[in-house]
XYZ file of C-alpha atoms in Angstrom:
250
model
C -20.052 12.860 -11.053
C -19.318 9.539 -10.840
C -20.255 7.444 -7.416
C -17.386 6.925 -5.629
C -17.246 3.496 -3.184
C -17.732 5.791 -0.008
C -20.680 7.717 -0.956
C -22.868 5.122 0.626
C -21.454 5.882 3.813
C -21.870 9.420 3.732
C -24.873 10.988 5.725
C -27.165 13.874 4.279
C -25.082 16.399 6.559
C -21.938 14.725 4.808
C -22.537 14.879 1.384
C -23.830 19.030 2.016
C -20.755 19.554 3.623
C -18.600 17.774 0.695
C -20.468 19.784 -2.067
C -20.128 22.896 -0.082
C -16.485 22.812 0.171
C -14.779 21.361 -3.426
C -12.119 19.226 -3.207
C -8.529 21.146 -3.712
C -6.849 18.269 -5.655
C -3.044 17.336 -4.553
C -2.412 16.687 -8.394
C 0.458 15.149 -9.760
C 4.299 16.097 -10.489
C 6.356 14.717 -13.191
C 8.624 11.815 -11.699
C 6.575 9.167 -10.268
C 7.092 6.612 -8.132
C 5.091 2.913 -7.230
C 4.740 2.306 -3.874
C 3.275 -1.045 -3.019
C 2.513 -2.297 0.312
C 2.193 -5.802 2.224
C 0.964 -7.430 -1.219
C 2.047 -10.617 1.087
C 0.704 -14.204 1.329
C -0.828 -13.888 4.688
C -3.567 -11.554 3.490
C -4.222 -13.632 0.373
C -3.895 -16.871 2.080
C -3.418 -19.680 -0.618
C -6.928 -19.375 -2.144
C -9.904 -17.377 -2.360
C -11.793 -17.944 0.986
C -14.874 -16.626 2.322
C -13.200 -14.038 5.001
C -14.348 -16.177 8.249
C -13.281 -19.142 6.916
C -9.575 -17.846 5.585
C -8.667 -16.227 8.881
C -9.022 -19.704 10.586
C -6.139 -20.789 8.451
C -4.086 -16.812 8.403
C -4.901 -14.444 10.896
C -4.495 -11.186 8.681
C -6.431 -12.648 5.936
C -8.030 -9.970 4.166
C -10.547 -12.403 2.317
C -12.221 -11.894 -1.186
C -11.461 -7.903 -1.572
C -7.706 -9.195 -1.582
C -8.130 -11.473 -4.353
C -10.311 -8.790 -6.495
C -7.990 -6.287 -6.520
C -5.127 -8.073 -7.762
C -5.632 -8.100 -11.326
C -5.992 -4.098 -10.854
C -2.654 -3.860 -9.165
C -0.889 -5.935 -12.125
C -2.274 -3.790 -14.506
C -0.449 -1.387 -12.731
C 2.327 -2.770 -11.974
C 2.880 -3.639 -15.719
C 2.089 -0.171 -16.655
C 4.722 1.454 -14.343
C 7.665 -1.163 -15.355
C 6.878 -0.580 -19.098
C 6.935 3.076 -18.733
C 10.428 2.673 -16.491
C 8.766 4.199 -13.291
C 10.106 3.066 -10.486
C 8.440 -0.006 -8.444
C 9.036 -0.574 -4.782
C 7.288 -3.363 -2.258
C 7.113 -2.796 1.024
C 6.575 -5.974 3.803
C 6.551 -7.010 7.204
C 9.220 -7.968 9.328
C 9.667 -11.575 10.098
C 10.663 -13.409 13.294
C 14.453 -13.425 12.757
C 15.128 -9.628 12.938
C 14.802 -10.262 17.124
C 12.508 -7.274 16.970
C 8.762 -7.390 17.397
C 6.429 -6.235 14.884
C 4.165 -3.070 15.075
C 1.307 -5.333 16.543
C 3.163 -7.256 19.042
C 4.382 -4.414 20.494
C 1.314 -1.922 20.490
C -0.074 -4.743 22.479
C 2.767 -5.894 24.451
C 2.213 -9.239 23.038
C 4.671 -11.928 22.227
C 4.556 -13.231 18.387
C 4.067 -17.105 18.843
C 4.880 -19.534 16.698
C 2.690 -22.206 16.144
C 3.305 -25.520 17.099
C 0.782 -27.418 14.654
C 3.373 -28.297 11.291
C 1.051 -27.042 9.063
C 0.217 -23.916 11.125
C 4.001 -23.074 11.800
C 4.922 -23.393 7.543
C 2.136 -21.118 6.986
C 3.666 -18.252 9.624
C 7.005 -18.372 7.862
C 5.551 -17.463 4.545
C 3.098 -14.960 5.678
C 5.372 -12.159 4.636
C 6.348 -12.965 1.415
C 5.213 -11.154 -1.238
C 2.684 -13.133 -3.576
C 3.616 -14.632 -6.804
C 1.427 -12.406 -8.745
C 3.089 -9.261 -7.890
C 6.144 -10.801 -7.053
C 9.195 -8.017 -7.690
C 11.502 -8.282 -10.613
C 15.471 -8.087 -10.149
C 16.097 -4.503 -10.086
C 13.376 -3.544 -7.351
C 13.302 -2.345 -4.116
C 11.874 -4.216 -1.268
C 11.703 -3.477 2.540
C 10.869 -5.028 5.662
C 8.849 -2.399 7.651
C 8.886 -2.511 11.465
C 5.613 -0.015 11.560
C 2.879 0.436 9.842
C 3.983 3.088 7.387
C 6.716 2.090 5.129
C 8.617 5.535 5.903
C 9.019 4.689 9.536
C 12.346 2.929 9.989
C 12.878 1.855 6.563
C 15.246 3.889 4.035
C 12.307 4.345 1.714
C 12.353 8.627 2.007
C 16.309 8.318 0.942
C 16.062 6.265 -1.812
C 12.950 8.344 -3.166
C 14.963 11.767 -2.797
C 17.729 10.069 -4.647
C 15.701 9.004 -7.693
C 14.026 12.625 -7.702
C 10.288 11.313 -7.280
C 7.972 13.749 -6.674
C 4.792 11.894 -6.772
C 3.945 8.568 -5.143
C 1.246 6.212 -6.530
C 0.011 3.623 -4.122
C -1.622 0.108 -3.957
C -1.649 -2.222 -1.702
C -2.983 -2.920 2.104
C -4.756 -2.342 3.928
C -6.642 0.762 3.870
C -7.531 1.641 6.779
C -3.938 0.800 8.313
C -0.769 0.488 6.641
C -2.115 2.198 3.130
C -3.317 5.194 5.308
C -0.485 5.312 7.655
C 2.084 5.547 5.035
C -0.299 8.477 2.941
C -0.416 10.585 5.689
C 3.496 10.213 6.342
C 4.021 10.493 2.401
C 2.376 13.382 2.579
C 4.202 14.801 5.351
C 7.092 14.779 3.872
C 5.936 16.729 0.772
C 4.868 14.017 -1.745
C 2.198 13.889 -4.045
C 0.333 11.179 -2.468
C -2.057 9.501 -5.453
C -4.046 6.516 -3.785
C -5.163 3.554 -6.608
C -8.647 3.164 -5.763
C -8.901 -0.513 -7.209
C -5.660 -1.433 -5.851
C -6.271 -0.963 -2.507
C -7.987 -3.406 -0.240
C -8.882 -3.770 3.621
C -10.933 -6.622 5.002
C -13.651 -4.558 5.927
C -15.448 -2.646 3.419
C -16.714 0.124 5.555
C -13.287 0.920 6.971
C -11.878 0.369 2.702
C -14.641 3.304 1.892
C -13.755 5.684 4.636
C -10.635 5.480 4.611
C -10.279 6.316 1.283
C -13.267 9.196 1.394
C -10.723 10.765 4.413
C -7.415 10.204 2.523
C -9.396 11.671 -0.384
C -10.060 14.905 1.690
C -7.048 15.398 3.509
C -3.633 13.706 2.535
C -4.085 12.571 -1.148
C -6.225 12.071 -4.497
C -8.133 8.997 -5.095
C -8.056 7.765 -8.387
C -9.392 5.068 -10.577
C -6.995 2.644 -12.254
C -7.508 3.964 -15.702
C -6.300 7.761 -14.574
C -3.232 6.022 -12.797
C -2.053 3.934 -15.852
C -2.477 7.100 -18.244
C -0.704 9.177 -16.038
C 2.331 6.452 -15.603
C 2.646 5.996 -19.515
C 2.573 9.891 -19.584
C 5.261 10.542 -17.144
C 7.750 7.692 -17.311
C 10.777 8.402 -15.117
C 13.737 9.544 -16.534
C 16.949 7.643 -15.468
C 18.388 8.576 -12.082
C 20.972 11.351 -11.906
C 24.238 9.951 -10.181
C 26.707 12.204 -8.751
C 29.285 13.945 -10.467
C 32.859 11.721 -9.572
C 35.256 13.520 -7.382
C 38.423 14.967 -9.243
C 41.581 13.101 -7.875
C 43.098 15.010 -4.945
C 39.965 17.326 -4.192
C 39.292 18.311 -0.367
């Protein structure tokens, strides 16, 4: 088999107890969804900078793993929108909602914004989504007040009402809002399928784990080229819409 990016990280008493026990796969159904999540300029920063060195300038900079996964995820993206799967984005909430965020109030902290010029334009873009995977007209985005994008948002409604069965993510980060929104996914019955190129988290040891427990527990890991071919096979069919009322029903 393959080496997968966690093995590494795996003791001797892991990898017996991994080999012992097979993985039951979650597999896949036949109406796919894309989920992507907080693909959004404050991880990616403005350019490719050495992780130390970016999060002087963003604080949730997720430094070069950011930047190498993005080709992956428009491969993917491109594959889902020419097969007519559905694509939705997924990003924080900004200061105008009048509502903290999911880290300001974990910590009972108050979201400042800077008073350097420079500083402050950079906060109010740090939740837009980044050119590169920028949505088309057509697409769903949410603001997400949690770290999973299920929490809060009307994500669950609009997925029951296209009929999607399965949902293939990419996005960040791993070990947070990727993770947190598998394990709700999950919870509420989806085929979770996590992109394993097209996710990213600014530390590599939590980016391995993560996926080696989502892997075991919650979803299926799986390379790029299994997620494309399975997107071209199983292109969504149009959403049903409800039958009109006849005039003077009850």
């Amino acid at each position: 088999m393959a080496e997968r990016v966690w093995d590494r990280f795996l003791t001797d008493e892991d990898r017996a107890h991994v080999a012992a026990r097979p993985k039951n796969p979650v597999g896949v159904g036949s109406r796919p969804a894309l989920l992507l999540i907080d693909l959004y300029r404050g991880v990616f920063g403005d350019e490719r900078l050495p992780l130390l060195e970016g999060t002087k300038l963003w604080p949730g900079y997720c430094g070069p793993q950011a930047w190498d996964a993005l080709p992956s995820i428009q491969e993917l993206i491109a594959t889902a929108r020419a097969a007519g799967v559905p694509v939705l984005h997924v990003t924080g909430l900004d200061d105008g909602a009048g509502m903290p965020g999911w880290n300001e109030a974990a910590h009972r902290s108050t979201q400042r914004t800077p008073s350097e010029p420079a500083a402050r334009e950079r906060h109010s873009r740090r939740y837009d989504i980044v050119d590169e995977v920028a949505p088309i007209e057509g697409e769903v985005v949410l603001r997400k007040s949690s770290p999973s994008a299920f929490w809060g948002t009307p994500l669950v409604a609009q997925l029951q009402f296209l009929g999607i069965d399965t949902i293939v993510v990419a996005g960040e980060s791993t070990s947070g809002c990727v993770r947190a929104s598998v394990v709700e996914g999950c919870t509420y019955r989806f085929r979770m399928q996590v992109v394993e190129e097209c996710t990213f988290d600014r530390h590599r040891a939590a980016h391995a784990i993560n996926l080696f427990d989502m892997d075991q527990k919650y979803a299926d890991v799986i390379p790029l080229a299994q997620a494309t071919q399975y997107l071209r096979s199983q292109g969504a069919a149009p959403a049903a819409t409800p039958e009109p009322a006849l005039a003077g029903a009850r």
